[in-house]
Amino acid sequence: MSGHSKWANIKHRKAAQDSKRGALFQKLVKAIIIAAKEGGGDPGANMRLKAAIERAKAVSVPTENIERAIKRGTGEIEGAIYEEVLYEAYGPGGIAVIIEATTDNKNRTTPEIRALLTRNGGSLGEAGCVSWNFSRRGVITIEGGVDEDELLLAVLDAGGEDLANEGDTFSVYTDPSAVHIVAEALKKQGYPVANAESQLLPKTTVSVSEKNMAAKIMKLLDALEEHDDVQNVACNVDIPDDVLESLDE
């Protein structure tokens, strides 16, 4: 799980930054609309919707915004019609990048994503060009301060598949269809679940320890994630912790 673990470190770093962005509310609302559209408006029967609502509440999205998003997704009230789009691309140094977006106008979003890539040393690729190196997994983030051996036993008992120690947190890996079931089981046992979602994770990674190249890659990832329509970005890069920390100095 080393490739997954290294990418998780970068995801955790970026999650802290993303939580400060004003555009986050809009992204979370879109995620609720899509989840309600695909699986219905009952979070008790739609685990994807439940997870989207929990993420929205975690950053204080107003309840009325959440309720309105659910109704827009189920068609109870009118609004923009969103679709999910997956872009495959290459970044600086030839790294593989996958971009998950939610848009009401693909003809607008696609050239904007292409332009962001071009300006930051990347390029948009054809369908299938990099997706072979990624697999979708359920990822549950557990806050630190717990016994690793006991947590591993709890994870396996709950139906999880693996556990990685990320330093300040633990990452629990599951089948994507079971991520929320496992998360609920861990919550009931008192474990501090910070996040639970389906993610695209790299099967293999490319190590980047040169600071300038790492900075270019992180600049591209930041630019993509700042786009209003982008929900998630995954790549196959492994940047050591000390290099990541040096970028913040």
Short mmCIF file of C-alpha atoms in Angstrom, two decimals:
data_model
loop_
_atom_site.label_atom_id
_atom_site.label_comp_id
_atom_site.label_asym_id
_atom_site.label_seq_id
_atom_site.Cartn_x
_atom_site.Cartn_y
_atom_site.Cartn_z
CA MET A 1 0.00 0.00 0.00
CA SER A 2 3.03 2.32 -0.16
CA GLY A 3 1.86 4.09 -3.32
CA HIS A 4 -1.53 4.70 -1.78
CA SER A 5 0.03 5.90 1.46
CA LYS A 6 2.30 8.45 -0.20
CA TRP A 7 -0.57 9.90 -2.23
CA ALA A 8 -2.65 10.04 0.96
CA ASN A 9 -0.04 12.32 2.54
CA ILE A 10 -0.45 14.77 -0.32
CA LYS A 11 -4.25 14.50 -0.16
CA HIS A 12 -4.21 15.30 3.56
CA ARG A 13 -2.02 18.35 2.98
CA LYS A 14 -4.26 19.62 0.22
CA ALA A 15 -7.46 18.93 2.17
CA ALA A 16 -6.32 21.39 4.83
CA GLN A 17 -5.80 24.02 2.13
CA ASP A 18 -9.05 23.25 0.31
CA SER A 19 -11.10 23.73 3.48
CA LYS A 20 -10.08 27.40 3.42
CA ARG A 21 -11.32 28.03 -0.11
CA GLY A 22 -14.64 29.79 -0.62
CA ALA A 23 -15.40 27.62 -3.65
CA LEU A 24 -15.58 24.54 -1.41
CA PHE A 25 -19.25 25.19 -0.53
CA GLN A 26 -20.20 25.14 -4.20
CA LYS A 27 -18.28 21.92 -4.83
CA LEU A 28 -19.96 20.18 -1.89
CA VAL A 29 -23.41 21.33 -2.99
CA LYS A 30 -22.78 19.92 -6.46
CA ALA A 31 -21.71 16.61 -4.91
CA ILE A 32 -25.00 16.47 -2.99
CA ILE A 33 -27.01 17.22 -6.15
CA ILE A 34 -25.27 14.45 -8.10
CA ALA A 35 -25.62 11.94 -5.24
CA ALA A 36 -29.34 12.67 -4.87
CA LYS A 37 -29.82 12.48 -8.63
CA GLU A 38 -28.13 9.07 -8.86
CA GLY A 39 -29.43 7.39 -5.71
CA GLY A 40 -32.45 9.32 -4.42
CA GLY A 41 -32.93 11.89 -1.68
CA ASP A 42 -32.97 9.61 1.37
CA PRO A 43 -29.50 9.58 3.01
CA GLY A 44 -30.53 6.51 4.99
CA ALA A 45 -30.80 4.53 1.75
CA ASN A 46 -28.21 6.46 -0.27
CA MET A 47 -24.77 6.14 1.32
CA ARG A 48 -23.16 8.40 -1.26
CA LEU A 49 -25.62 11.15 -0.39
CA LYS A 50 -25.07 10.60 3.31
CA ALA A 51 -21.32 10.99 2.87
CA ALA A 52 -21.76 14.15 0.78
CA ILE A 53 -24.02 15.65 3.44
CA GLU A 54 -21.54 14.80 6.19
CA ARG A 55 -18.70 16.47 4.28
CA ALA A 56 -20.86 19.56 3.76
CA LYS A 57 -21.85 19.76 7.42
CA ALA A 58 -18.21 19.33 8.48
CA VAL A 59 -17.38 22.71 6.91
CA SER A 60 -20.63 24.37 8.03
CA VAL A 61 -22.58 24.44 4.77
CA PRO A 62 -26.00 25.80 5.86
CA THR A 63 -28.75 23.21 6.32
CA GLU A 64 -31.06 25.05 3.93
CA ASN A 65 -28.40 24.84 1.20
CA ILE A 66 -28.09 21.10 1.77
CA GLU A 67 -31.85 20.56 1.66
CA ARG A 68 -32.19 22.65 -1.50
CA ALA A 69 -29.37 20.69 -3.16
CA ILE A 70 -31.11 17.39 -2.38
CA LYS A 71 -34.36 18.66 -3.90
CA ARG A 72 -32.53 19.87 -6.99
CA GLY A 73 -30.97 16.44 -7.37
CA THR A 74 -34.30 14.62 -7.08
CA GLY A 75 -36.02 17.09 -9.40
CA GLU A 76 -38.36 18.54 -6.76
CA ILE A 77 -37.12 22.02 -7.62
CA GLU A 78 -35.63 23.31 -10.85
CA GLY A 79 -31.97 24.10 -11.33
CA ALA A 80 -28.94 23.39 -13.46
CA ILE A 81 -28.51 19.79 -14.63
CA TYR A 82 -25.09 18.48 -13.66
CA GLU A 83 -23.13 15.57 -15.11
CA GLU A 84 -19.94 13.87 -13.96
CA VAL A 85 -16.92 14.04 -16.27
CA LEU A 86 -13.60 12.23 -15.98
CA TYR A 87 -10.50 13.77 -17.59
CA GLU A 88 -7.20 11.91 -18.06
CA ALA A 89 -4.06 13.99 -18.42
CA TYR A 90 -0.31 14.26 -18.07
CA GLY A 91 1.42 16.70 -15.75
CA PRO A 92 4.99 18.05 -15.43
CA GLY A 93 7.56 15.32 -15.95
CA GLY A 94 4.94 13.07 -17.55
CA ILE A 95 3.09 12.22 -14.32
CA ALA A 96 -0.39 10.72 -14.69
CA VAL A 97 -3.33 12.86 -13.58
CA ILE A 98 -7.03 12.05 -13.34
CA ILE A 99 -9.55 14.85 -12.81
CA GLU A 100 -13.10 14.19 -11.62
CA ALA A 101 -15.43 17.08 -12.39
CA THR A 102 -19.12 17.94 -12.06
CA THR A 103 -20.43 20.38 -14.65
CA ASP A 104 -23.61 21.82 -16.13
CA ASN A 105 -21.75 22.71 -19.33
CA LYS A 106 -19.10 20.28 -20.56
CA ASN A 107 -18.39 22.51 -23.56
CA ARG A 108 -17.22 25.18 -21.13
CA THR A 109 -15.43 22.98 -18.61
CA THR A 110 -13.33 20.91 -21.03
CA PRO A 111 -11.44 23.82 -22.67
CA GLU A 112 -10.95 25.42 -19.24
CA ILE A 113 -9.36 22.22 -17.89
CA ARG A 114 -7.21 21.92 -21.03
CA ALA A 115 -6.02 25.52 -20.60
CA LEU A 116 -5.15 24.97 -16.93
CA LEU A 117 -3.10 21.93 -17.84
CA THR A 118 -1.28 23.70 -20.67
CA ARG A 119 -0.42 26.73 -18.52
CA ASN A 120 1.04 24.48 -15.83
CA GLY A 121 3.17 22.12 -17.90
CA GLY A 122 0.56 19.46 -18.56
CA SER A 123 -1.65 18.23 -21.36
CA LEU A 124 -5.06 16.64 -21.75
CA GLY A 125 -4.91 13.00 -22.84
CA GLU A 126 -7.20 10.51 -24.51
CA ALA A 127 -9.62 8.28 -22.60
CA GLY A 128 -7.73 5.34 -21.13
CA CYS A 129 -4.27 6.88 -21.40
CA VAL A 130 -3.59 6.87 -17.64
CA SER A 131 -6.64 5.31 -15.96
CA TRP A 132 -5.07 1.84 -16.22
CA ASN A 133 -2.70 2.88 -13.42
CA PHE A 134 -5.50 3.79 -10.99
CA SER A 135 -8.05 1.80 -9.04
CA ARG A 136 -11.06 3.05 -7.11
CA ARG A 137 -10.88 2.28 -3.41
CA GLY A 138 -12.79 3.27 -0.33
CA VAL A 139 -10.62 5.42 1.95
CA ILE A 140 -11.45 6.21 5.57
CA THR A 141 -9.32 8.71 7.46
CA ILE A 142 -8.94 8.06 11.19
CA GLU A 143 -7.45 10.78 13.38
CA GLY A 144 -4.33 9.87 15.33
CA GLY A 145 -3.99 9.00 18.99
CA VAL A 146 -5.33 5.45 18.74
CA ASP A 147 -3.62 2.07 19.12
CA GLU A 148 -2.62 0.83 15.67
CA ASP A 149 -2.87 -2.90 16.45
CA GLU A 150 -6.33 -2.53 17.98
CA LEU A 151 -7.46 -0.35 15.08
CA LEU A 152 -6.27 -2.95 12.55
CA LEU A 153 -8.31 -5.66 14.28
CA ALA A 154 -11.35 -3.37 14.31
CA VAL A 155 -10.86 -2.59 10.61
CA LEU A 156 -10.69 -6.26 9.64
CA ASP A 157 -13.69 -7.13 11.82
CA ALA A 158 -15.68 -4.33 10.16
CA GLY A 159 -14.87 -5.60 6.66
CA GLY A 160 -11.97 -3.29 5.84
CA GLU A 161 -9.04 -4.54 3.78
CA ASP A 162 -5.92 -2.68 4.90
CA LEU A 163 -4.54 0.03 7.16
CA ALA A 164 -1.75 2.56 6.61
CA ASN A 165 -0.10 4.71 9.27
CA GLU A 166 0.26 8.24 7.84
CA GLY A 167 1.88 9.74 10.94
CA ASP A 168 -0.83 12.09 12.22
CA THR A 169 -3.64 9.96 10.83
CA PHE A 170 -4.47 6.44 9.68
CA SER A 171 -5.92 5.50 6.28
CA VAL A 172 -8.28 2.55 6.15
CA TYR A 173 -8.75 0.94 2.72
CA THR A 174 -11.91 -0.87 1.71
CA ASP A 175 -13.92 -1.96 -1.28
CA PRO A 176 -15.56 1.28 -2.53
CA SER A 177 -19.03 -0.17 -2.05
CA ALA A 178 -18.29 -0.88 1.63
CA VAL A 179 -16.53 2.33 2.64
CA HIS A 180 -19.48 3.88 4.47
CA ILE A 181 -20.50 0.60 6.12
CA VAL A 182 -16.98 0.16 7.50
CA ALA A 183 -16.84 3.81 8.55
CA GLU A 184 -20.09 3.52 10.50
CA ALA A 185 -18.84 0.37 12.23
CA LEU A 186 -15.64 2.13 13.27
CA LYS A 187 -17.58 5.15 14.51
CA LYS A 188 -19.75 2.91 16.68
CA GLN A 189 -16.57 1.56 18.28
CA GLY A 190 -15.51 5.09 19.13
CA TYR A 191 -12.86 5.68 16.47
CA PRO A 192 -12.56 9.31 15.30
CA VAL A 193 -13.51 9.05 11.62
CA ALA A 194 -12.54 12.32 9.91
CA ASN A 195 -13.56 11.38 6.37
CA ALA A 196 -14.87 8.43 4.36
CA GLU A 197 -15.11 8.44 0.57
CA SER A 198 -14.36 6.63 -2.66
CA GLN A 199 -11.07 7.73 -4.25
CA LEU A 200 -8.99 6.94 -7.30
CA LEU A 201 -5.61 5.72 -6.07
CA PRO A 202 -2.45 5.03 -8.07
CA LYS A 203 -1.30 1.42 -8.41
CA THR A 204 2.30 2.59 -8.81
CA THR A 205 3.90 5.96 -8.16
CA VAL A 206 6.71 8.09 -9.55
CA SER A 207 9.10 9.50 -6.93
CA VAL A 208 9.76 13.24 -7.19
CA SER A 209 12.32 14.59 -4.73
CA GLU A 210 13.59 17.57 -6.74
CA LYS A 211 12.02 20.68 -5.18
CA ASN A 212 11.43 22.66 -8.37
CA MET A 213 9.65 19.77 -10.08
CA ALA A 214 7.61 19.08 -6.93
CA ALA A 215 6.61 22.75 -6.83
CA LYS A 216 5.44 22.60 -10.47
CA ILE A 217 3.36 19.50 -9.78
CA MET A 218 1.74 20.97 -6.67
CA LYS A 219 1.04 24.21 -8.56
CA LEU A 220 -0.81 22.22 -11.22
CA LEU A 221 -2.79 20.23 -8.63
CA ASP A 222 -3.72 23.42 -6.80
CA ALA A 223 -4.82 25.12 -10.03
CA LEU A 224 -7.01 22.16 -10.99
CA GLU A 225 -8.61 21.83 -7.56
CA GLU A 226 -9.37 25.55 -7.45
CA HIS A 227 -11.55 25.17 -10.55
CA ASP A 228 -15.21 25.38 -9.55
CA ASP A 229 -16.20 22.23 -11.46
CA VAL A 230 -13.40 19.96 -10.19
CA GLN A 231 -14.38 17.61 -7.38
CA ASN A 232 -11.25 15.48 -7.05
CA VAL A 233 -7.79 15.19 -8.54
CA ALA A 234 -5.57 12.10 -8.36
CA CYS A 235 -2.04 11.58 -9.61
CA ASN A 236 0.71 8.95 -9.42
CA VAL A 237 3.36 11.12 -7.77
CA ASP A 238 5.27 10.36 -4.57
CA ILE A 239 6.73 13.51 -2.99
CA PRO A 240 8.70 12.95 0.26
CA ASP A 241 7.34 14.68 3.36
CA ASP A 242 10.40 16.88 3.79
CA VAL A 243 10.05 18.18 0.22
CA LEU A 244 6.34 18.86 0.75
CA GLU A 245 7.12 20.76 3.93
CA SER A 246 9.78 22.81 2.18
CA LEU A 247 7.19 24.02 -0.35
CA ASP A 248 5.28 25.70 2.46
CA GLU A 249 8.28 27.68 3.67
#
